[in-house]
Short mmCIF file of C-alpha atoms in Angstrom, two decimals:
data_model
loop_
_atom_site.label_atom_id
_atom_site.label_comp_id
_atom_site.label_asym_id
_atom_site.label_seq_id
_atom_site.Cartn_x
_atom_site.Cartn_y
_atom_site.Cartn_z
CA MET A 384 0.00 0.00 0.00
CA PRO A 385 1.49 3.39 -0.96
CA THR A 386 2.36 5.65 1.95
CA LEU A 387 3.87 9.06 2.63
CA GLU A 388 4.84 8.11 6.17
CA PRO A 389 8.62 7.75 5.60
CA ILE A 390 9.00 11.22 4.08
CA GLN A 391 6.67 12.72 6.70
CA ARG A 392 8.80 11.21 9.46
CA ALA A 393 11.97 12.49 7.81
CA LEU A 394 10.61 16.02 7.57
CA HIS A 395 9.41 15.90 11.17
CA ALA A 396 12.89 14.86 12.29
CA LEU A 397 14.21 18.00 10.55
CA GLY A 398 11.67 20.30 12.19
CA ASP A 399 8.99 20.15 9.48
CA PRO A 400 10.62 22.73 7.17
CA HIS A 401 7.80 22.35 4.63
CA HIS A 402 5.46 24.13 7.03
CA ASP A 403 7.63 27.25 6.76
CA VAL A 404 7.10 27.70 3.02
CA GLU A 405 3.96 28.67 1.09
CA CYS A 406 3.70 26.55 -2.03
CA VAL A 407 2.18 26.13 -5.47
CA HIS A 408 1.91 22.42 -6.33
CA VAL A 409 1.91 21.44 -10.02
CA THR A 410 0.96 18.11 -11.56
CA GLY A 411 -0.25 16.88 -14.95
CA THR A 412 0.52 14.23 -17.52
CA ASN A 413 2.41 16.75 -19.64
CA GLY A 414 3.41 20.39 -19.31
CA LYS A 415 4.04 20.48 -15.57
CA GLY A 416 7.73 21.37 -15.95
CA SER A 417 7.01 24.31 -18.25
CA THR A 418 4.11 25.43 -16.05
CA THR A 419 6.31 25.24 -12.95
CA THR A 420 9.03 27.34 -14.58
CA MET A 421 6.58 29.97 -15.83
CA THR A 422 4.75 30.17 -12.50
CA ALA A 423 8.04 30.71 -10.68
CA ALA A 424 9.06 33.44 -13.14
CA LEU A 425 5.74 35.24 -12.67
CA LEU A 426 5.99 35.09 -8.88
CA GLU A 427 9.61 36.29 -9.05
CA GLY A 428 8.56 39.14 -11.31
CA SER A 429 5.97 40.23 -8.77
CA GLY A 430 8.70 40.75 -6.17
CA ARG A 431 8.88 37.42 -4.38
CA ARG A 432 11.92 35.25 -3.69
CA VAL A 433 10.92 31.90 -5.17
CA GLY A 434 12.18 28.35 -4.86
CA THR A 435 11.49 25.73 -7.52
CA PHE A 436 11.66 21.97 -7.34
CA THR A 437 11.52 20.22 -10.72
CA SER A 438 12.30 16.88 -12.29
CA PRO A 439 13.97 15.32 -14.05
CA ASP A 440 17.29 17.08 -14.47
CA LEU A 441 18.89 17.21 -17.90
CA HIS A 442 22.55 17.43 -16.94
CA MET A 443 23.10 17.85 -13.18
CA VAL A 444 20.99 17.08 -10.13
CA ASN A 445 21.51 20.69 -8.92
CA GLU A 446 19.02 21.82 -11.59
CA ARG A 447 16.14 20.31 -9.63
CA ILE A 448 16.49 22.66 -6.64
CA ALA A 449 16.68 26.37 -7.45
CA VAL A 450 16.16 29.68 -5.70
CA ALA A 451 15.60 32.91 -7.62
CA GLY A 452 16.21 31.00 -10.84
CA ALA A 453 19.69 29.78 -9.84
CA PRO A 454 20.34 26.06 -9.23
CA ILE A 455 21.64 25.14 -5.81
CA ASP A 456 25.45 25.26 -5.85
CA ASP A 457 27.63 22.25 -5.07
CA GLU A 458 28.60 23.49 -1.60
CA ASP A 459 25.01 24.08 -0.47
CA LEU A 460 23.85 20.81 -2.03
CA ALA A 461 26.60 18.93 -0.21
CA ALA A 462 25.59 20.57 3.07
CA VAL A 463 21.98 19.55 2.55
CA LEU A 464 23.00 15.98 1.73
CA VAL A 465 25.11 15.75 4.91
CA ARG A 466 22.08 16.78 6.96
CA LEU A 467 19.92 14.24 5.14
CA GLN A 468 22.48 11.51 5.81
CA ALA A 469 22.46 12.32 9.52
CA MET A 470 18.67 12.41 9.57
CA GLU A 471 18.33 9.11 7.72
CA ALA A 472 20.65 7.43 10.21
CA THR A 473 18.06 8.09 12.92
CA LEU A 474 15.21 6.48 10.94
CA ASP A 475 14.48 2.77 10.65
CA ALA A 476 13.53 3.14 6.97
CA ARG A 477 15.55 4.36 4.01
CA LEU A 478 14.14 6.98 1.67
CA THR A 479 14.19 6.74 -2.11
CA ARG A 480 16.38 9.10 -4.12
CA PHE A 481 13.36 11.19 -5.10
CA GLU A 482 12.14 11.34 -1.50
CA LEU A 483 15.57 12.53 -0.37
CA LEU A 484 15.66 15.20 -3.08
CA THR A 485 12.17 16.35 -2.10
CA VAL A 486 13.15 16.65 1.56
CA GLY A 487 16.37 18.39 0.57
CA ALA A 488 14.52 20.91 -1.58
CA LEU A 489 12.02 21.77 1.15
CA LEU A 490 14.82 22.06 3.69
CA HIS A 491 16.81 24.36 1.40
CA PHE A 492 13.77 26.55 0.70
CA ALA A 493 13.15 26.96 4.42
CA ASP A 494 16.82 27.79 5.02
CA GLU A 495 16.70 30.36 2.23
CA ALA A 496 13.47 31.86 3.62
CA VAL A 497 11.80 31.93 0.22
CA ASP A 498 8.50 33.76 -0.10
CA ALA A 499 7.04 31.01 -2.27
CA ALA A 500 7.98 27.62 -3.63
CA VAL A 501 6.69 26.09 -6.85
CA VAL A 502 6.90 22.31 -6.52
CA GLU A 503 6.53 19.94 -9.46
CA VAL A 504 5.11 16.49 -8.82
CA GLY A 505 7.38 13.61 -9.78
CA LEU A 506 4.69 11.06 -10.63
CA GLY A 507 0.92 11.22 -10.26
CA GLY A 508 -0.18 13.21 -7.24
CA THR A 509 -1.79 11.49 -4.27
CA TRP A 510 1.15 9.28 -3.35
CA ASP A 511 3.95 11.35 -4.83
CA ALA A 512 6.63 12.33 -2.31
CA THR A 513 5.91 16.02 -2.92
CA ASN A 514 2.36 15.61 -1.62
CA VAL A 515 3.56 16.23 1.92
CA ILE A 516 3.25 19.96 1.25
CA ASP A 517 0.09 21.88 2.12
CA ALA A 518 -0.04 24.06 -0.98
CA LYS A 519 -2.05 27.27 -1.29
CA VAL A 520 -2.55 26.54 -4.99
CA ALA A 521 -2.86 23.17 -6.73
CA VAL A 522 -2.45 23.07 -10.53
CA ILE A 523 -3.40 20.12 -12.75
CA THR A 524 -2.29 20.94 -16.28
CA ASN A 525 -3.92 18.00 -18.10
CA VAL A 526 -4.62 14.28 -17.85
CA ALA A 527 -3.80 11.50 -20.33
CA LEU A 528 -2.87 7.84 -20.18
CA ASP A 529 0.67 7.54 -18.84
CA HIS A 530 2.35 5.44 -16.16
CA THR A 531 -0.74 3.23 -16.25
CA GLU A 532 1.09 0.48 -14.37
CA VAL A 533 1.21 2.81 -11.35
CA LEU A 534 -1.61 5.34 -11.70
CA GLY A 535 -4.37 3.26 -13.29
CA ASP A 536 -5.39 2.30 -16.79
CA THR A 537 -8.18 4.86 -17.34
CA VAL A 538 -8.15 8.64 -17.65
CA GLU A 539 -10.62 8.77 -14.75
CA ALA A 540 -8.30 6.82 -12.45
CA ILE A 541 -5.35 9.03 -13.35
CA ALA A 542 -7.46 12.17 -12.90
CA ARG A 543 -8.44 11.00 -9.43
CA ASP A 544 -4.82 10.35 -8.50
CA LYS A 545 -3.69 13.79 -9.66
CA ALA A 546 -6.60 15.48 -7.89
CA GLY A 547 -5.07 14.23 -4.64
CA ILE A 548 -2.73 17.24 -4.48
CA THR A 549 -5.68 19.54 -3.71
CA LYS A 550 -5.79 20.48 -0.02
CA ALA A 551 -8.39 22.10 2.21
CA ASP A 552 -8.69 25.87 1.64
CA SER A 553 -6.50 25.77 -1.46
CA ILE A 554 -7.35 27.15 -4.89
CA CYS A 555 -7.35 24.44 -7.56
CA VAL A 556 -6.47 25.41 -11.16
CA LEU A 557 -7.61 22.89 -13.79
CA GLY A 558 -6.18 23.17 -17.30
CA ASP A 559 -7.39 19.99 -18.98
CA PRO A 560 -9.12 20.58 -22.35
CA ASP A 561 -11.67 17.79 -21.78
CA PRO A 562 -14.80 19.20 -20.06
CA ALA A 563 -15.65 15.83 -18.50
CA THR A 564 -12.19 15.50 -16.94
CA VAL A 565 -12.31 19.07 -15.67
CA GLU A 566 -15.70 18.54 -14.07
CA LEU A 567 -14.57 15.30 -12.41
CA GLN A 568 -11.51 16.98 -10.97
CA ALA A 569 -13.55 20.00 -9.90
CA GLN A 570 -15.90 17.70 -8.00
CA LEU A 571 -12.95 15.97 -6.33
CA ALA A 572 -11.37 19.33 -5.44
CA TRP A 573 -14.56 20.52 -3.77
CA GLU A 574 -14.76 17.22 -1.88
CA ARG A 575 -11.23 17.78 -0.62
CA GLY A 576 -12.18 21.20 0.75
CA ALA A 577 -10.83 23.57 -1.91
CA SER A 578 -11.75 27.20 -1.31
CA ALA A 579 -12.12 27.81 -5.05
CA VAL A 580 -11.82 25.89 -8.30
CA TRP A 581 -10.67 27.68 -11.46
CA ARG A 582 -11.66 25.55 -14.45
CA ASN A 583 -10.40 25.77 -18.00
CA ASP A 584 -12.95 27.51 -20.23
CA HIS A 585 -14.94 28.66 -17.21
CA GLU A 586 -13.14 30.69 -14.55
CA VAL A 587 -9.88 30.61 -16.54
CA VAL A 588 -10.03 31.16 -20.30
CA LEU A 589 -7.35 31.12 -22.98
CA THR A 590 -8.97 33.42 -25.53
CA ALA A 591 -6.04 33.57 -27.96
CA ASN A 592 -3.11 31.25 -28.68
CA GLY A 593 -1.47 32.23 -31.93
CA LEU A 594 1.83 31.59 -33.61
CA ALA A 595 4.39 34.40 -33.22
CA LEU A 596 8.02 34.95 -34.09
CA GLY A 597 9.91 33.09 -31.38
CA GLY A 598 6.90 31.56 -29.64
CA ARG A 599 3.20 32.20 -29.03
CA VAL A 600 0.95 35.21 -28.48
CA ILE A 601 -1.75 34.47 -25.92
CA SER A 602 -4.61 36.21 -24.14
CA VAL A 603 -5.77 34.95 -20.75
CA HIS A 604 -8.62 35.78 -18.40
CA THR A 605 -8.75 34.64 -14.76
CA PRO A 606 -11.21 35.52 -11.97
CA VAL A 607 -8.93 38.36 -10.87
CA GLY A 608 -7.04 39.49 -13.98
CA SER A 609 -6.95 39.82 -17.75
CA HIS A 610 -3.91 39.88 -20.03
CA GLU A 611 -4.11 40.47 -23.77
CA ASP A 612 -1.61 39.67 -26.53
CA VAL A 613 1.22 38.42 -24.32
CA LEU A 614 4.31 36.99 -26.02
CA VAL A 615 5.43 33.64 -24.60
CA THR A 616 8.91 32.74 -25.84
CA LEU A 617 8.28 28.99 -25.98
CA HIS A 618 7.46 26.93 -29.06
CA GLY A 619 4.38 24.75 -29.41
CA ARG A 620 0.63 25.33 -29.23
CA HIS A 621 0.55 23.31 -25.99
CA GLN A 622 2.56 26.06 -24.28
CA GLY A 623 -0.46 28.38 -24.53
CA PRO A 624 -2.51 26.32 -22.04
CA ASN A 625 0.59 25.86 -19.89
CA ALA A 626 1.08 29.63 -19.75
CA MET A 627 -2.62 30.05 -18.94
CA CYS A 628 -2.23 27.69 -15.97
CA ALA A 629 0.91 29.54 -14.83
CA ILE A 630 -0.77 32.95 -14.92
CA ALA A 631 -3.78 31.54 -13.07
CA ALA A 632 -1.55 29.88 -10.46
CA ALA A 633 0.46 33.04 -9.81
CA GLU A 634 -2.69 35.14 -9.52
CA ALA A 635 -4.38 32.55 -7.29
CA PHE A 636 -1.34 32.54 -4.98
CA GLY A 637 -1.93 36.16 -3.99
CA ASN A 638 -5.61 36.22 -5.07
CA VAL A 639 -4.80 39.40 -6.97
CA ALA A 640 -4.12 40.29 -10.59
CA LEU A 641 -0.53 40.40 -11.71
CA ASP A 642 0.70 43.65 -13.15
CA ASP A 643 0.55 43.37 -16.93
CA ASP A 644 4.20 44.45 -17.24
CA VAL A 645 5.21 41.61 -14.90
CA VAL A 646 3.42 39.07 -17.10
CA ARG A 647 4.92 40.45 -20.31
CA THR A 648 8.45 40.62 -18.92
CA ALA A 649 8.41 37.18 -17.31
CA LEU A 650 6.85 35.27 -20.20
CA GLY A 651 8.57 37.33 -22.88
CA SER A 652 11.96 35.98 -21.85
CA ILE A 653 11.10 32.53 -20.52
CA ARG A 654 13.31 29.56 -21.33
CA VAL A 655 12.65 25.91 -20.50
CA PRO A 656 15.59 23.76 -21.63
CA GLY A 657 14.67 20.52 -23.35
CA ARG A 658 11.12 21.56 -24.25
CA MET A 659 10.77 22.35 -27.97
CA GLU A 660 14.23 23.91 -27.72
CA VAL A 661 16.10 24.86 -30.89
CA LEU A 662 19.79 23.98 -30.56
CA SER A 663 21.02 24.89 -34.02
CA THR A 664 19.95 25.63 -37.59
CA ARG A 665 20.90 24.38 -41.06
CA PRO A 666 20.00 21.65 -40.39
CA LEU A 667 17.46 22.60 -37.77
CA VAL A 668 18.06 20.60 -34.58
CA LEU A 669 15.56 20.72 -31.76
CA VAL A 670 15.05 18.69 -28.60
CA ASP A 671 11.82 17.96 -26.77
CA GLY A 672 11.08 15.90 -23.69
CA ALA A 673 8.00 14.23 -25.21
CA HIS A 674 8.00 10.74 -23.71
CA ASN A 675 4.42 9.50 -24.04
CA PRO A 676 1.87 9.45 -26.89
CA ALA A 677 0.17 12.65 -25.74
CA GLY A 678 3.57 14.34 -25.64
CA THR A 679 4.64 13.20 -29.10
CA ALA A 680 1.22 14.22 -30.45
CA ALA A 681 1.85 17.75 -29.13
CA LEU A 682 5.36 17.62 -30.57
CA ALA A 683 4.05 16.53 -33.98
CA ALA A 684 1.49 19.35 -33.97
CA SER A 685 4.28 21.81 -33.24
CA LEU A 686 6.39 20.44 -36.08
CA ASP A 687 3.45 20.85 -38.46
CA GLU A 688 2.65 24.40 -37.33
CA GLU A 689 6.08 25.91 -36.66
CA PHE A 690 8.79 23.71 -38.18
CA ASN A 691 7.36 22.35 -41.40
CA VAL A 692 10.68 22.25 -43.26
CA VAL A 693 11.08 21.64 -46.98
CA GLY A 694 13.72 18.97 -46.37
CA THR A 695 13.59 15.57 -44.70
CA LYS A 696 12.30 15.21 -41.15
CA ARG A 697 14.53 13.00 -39.05
CA ALA A 698 14.14 11.89 -35.43
CA VAL A 699 16.62 10.67 -32.82
CA ILE A 700 14.60 8.48 -30.48
CA GLY A 701 15.37 6.56 -27.29
CA VAL A 702 12.60 5.05 -25.18
CA LEU A 703 12.29 3.48 -21.74
CA THR A 704 11.00 -0.05 -21.25
CA ASN A 705 7.64 1.06 -19.84
CA ARG A 706 6.70 2.75 -23.14
CA ASP A 707 4.97 1.47 -26.25
CA PRO A 708 7.29 2.58 -29.07
CA VAL A 709 4.61 2.24 -31.76
CA ALA A 710 2.18 4.51 -29.86
CA LEU A 711 5.02 6.95 -29.20
CA LEU A 712 6.13 7.08 -32.85
CA GLU A 713 2.72 7.15 -34.54
CA PRO A 714 2.22 10.94 -34.25
CA LEU A 715 5.72 11.57 -35.61
CA ALA A 716 5.10 9.26 -38.56
CA ALA A 717 1.86 11.08 -39.29
CA SER A 718 3.68 14.42 -39.23
CA GLY A 719 6.11 13.26 -41.91
CA VAL A 720 9.17 12.04 -40.02
CA ASP A 721 10.87 9.75 -42.54
CA VAL A 722 13.96 8.45 -40.72
CA VAL A 723 14.37 7.39 -37.09
CA TYR A 724 17.81 7.03 -35.49
CA CYS A 725 17.09 4.53 -32.73
CA CYS A 726 19.40 4.72 -29.72
CA ARG A 727 19.78 3.48 -26.18
CA ALA A 728 19.12 5.93 -23.34
CA ASP A 729 21.83 5.93 -20.67
CA THR A 730 19.78 4.10 -18.04
CA PRO A 731 19.19 0.44 -17.16
CA ARG A 732 15.52 1.05 -18.04
CA ALA A 733 16.32 1.77 -21.69
CA LEU A 734 14.44 -0.12 -24.37
CA ASP A 735 16.55 -2.06 -26.90
CA PRO A 736 17.07 0.18 -29.97
CA GLU A 737 16.24 -2.79 -32.22
CA VAL A 738 12.73 -2.84 -30.73
CA ILE A 739 12.34 0.87 -31.46
CA ALA A 740 13.56 0.25 -35.00
CA GLY A 741 11.00 -2.49 -35.48
CA ALA A 742 8.25 -0.12 -34.35
CA ALA A 743 9.48 2.60 -36.73
CA ARG A 744 9.59 0.23 -39.69
CA SER A 745 6.09 -1.04 -38.92
CA LEU A 746 4.92 2.56 -39.37
CA GLY A 747 6.68 2.94 -42.72
CA MET A 748 9.69 4.90 -41.48
CA ASP A 749 13.31 4.07 -42.21
CA ALA A 750 15.27 3.11 -39.11
CA VAL A 751 18.97 3.28 -38.23
CA VAL A 752 20.15 1.55 -35.06
CA LEU A 753 22.94 3.10 -32.99
CA ASP A 754 24.11 2.25 -29.52
CA ASP A 755 24.24 5.66 -27.87
CA VAL A 756 22.65 9.10 -28.09
CA PRO A 757 25.69 11.15 -29.20
CA GLY A 758 26.38 8.65 -31.98
CA ALA A 759 22.76 8.81 -33.12
CA LEU A 760 22.76 12.61 -33.21
CA ASP A 761 26.07 12.65 -35.11
CA ALA A 762 24.72 10.15 -37.64
CA ALA A 763 21.56 12.19 -38.17
CA ARG A 764 23.60 15.34 -38.70
CA ALA A 765 25.95 13.57 -41.12
CA ASP A 766 22.99 12.38 -43.21
CA ALA A 767 21.06 15.67 -43.12
CA ASP A 768 21.03 18.47 -45.67
CA GLU A 769 20.75 22.13 -44.64
CA ASP A 770 16.99 22.15 -45.18
CA ASP A 771 16.33 19.10 -43.01
CA LEU A 772 14.94 18.89 -39.50
CA ILE A 773 16.34 16.69 -36.72
CA VAL A 774 14.17 16.30 -33.62
CA VAL A 775 15.36 14.48 -30.50
CA ALA A 776 12.67 13.00 -28.22
CA GLY A 777 11.41 9.93 -26.40
CA SER A 778 12.98 10.40 -22.97
CA PHE A 779 14.57 13.14 -20.91
CA TYR A 780 17.62 10.87 -20.63
CA VAL A 781 17.95 11.09 -24.41
CA VAL A 782 17.22 14.82 -24.56
CA GLY A 783 19.78 15.56 -21.84
CA ALA A 784 22.49 13.49 -23.54
CA ALA A 785 21.80 15.01 -26.96
CA ARG A 786 21.63 18.54 -25.60
CA GLY A 787 24.86 18.12 -23.70
CA HIS A 788 26.59 16.66 -26.75
CA ALA A 789 25.33 19.40 -29.08
CA LEU A 790 26.28 22.23 -26.71
CA GLY A 791 29.57 20.72 -25.54
CA LEU A 792 28.46 20.41 -21.92
CA PRO A 793 30.13 18.00 -19.48
CA ALA A 794 28.60 14.51 -19.49
CA HIS A 795 27.49 14.54 -15.86
CA ARG A 796 24.30 13.32 -14.22
CA GLY A 797 24.12 13.30 -10.41
#
């Protein structure tokens, strides 16, 4: 039976630092990382000192714990880990790596006396380690089938699990596009004692989400504010709803409208590495953390709308063993990806590249099998003409390795 008791005991042994920080809690099948980053930027822009806890990291574990936009430095991280080691020695149960990182983040935020923390769920909601916090605002970006072996094999079951982050007296922001899912989660939020529920297309409305040079132009209305024609410097139509959720979350946190200049400044310079990120041109190389069918469907839509090149579309793909490679690749095949460079993510959970290749060929795509991510990216670049597109996706392990290789970053994961 899942339980939060070990992490609760650990936090209690450290003086319950999570009670010293007011939080926004963000979950969702996709988009929670982008929404977390945008919410933090909006709260920072309104004059608050903000901590963020995100996952996974692309290159270094320090990325997961940040204050005022800066990852925790090695010295502070080491100090936190020493305290966690001492704490764990007093417990009769060992914490998982994610539980330790969650405790470490909350401890660091309390030490830094942040005014707000934006905390991204690792998996699901109800039984995720982060659900020890008593957040003022709970955000559920969307719900789709993912991690069904853990969360349930229906959208309803997954929606119920994610709704578990809503706490008594909190404001719940619901961004799912499906009215039935939104209404189910609204009902669950009220049952859990929410003080208000802001539903997509009801209390919160995305009235515009258009393509712009360098991103999107959106207009958003919330119960307390209205913002017209705001540039969001992120690629992909799906970032419009994510930005809507972020604006709603930041306004719900203070229950007051954000200054329009704050919204424009924060979202007009936002960057989320590894999410529809352009690394180079001629050929165009972009990386995206899409790792489930809903994610690759959003990626494919973005390729069609924003990156519909005249040359060949190529994809570097690595997948974990809990994924269906055919379902993952189908949207990319439909969007015109012709060649897949199948590689092995640097994790014991990586799916055999030959299996990925078989899935690609079954969908009518050519497949090239390579053993590692850097080799796959190099092969794609060697084959590509200047007018081609190379997209890297399938797993954050793959995106991190490709991004690090392309940008010449140290090959280091903590």
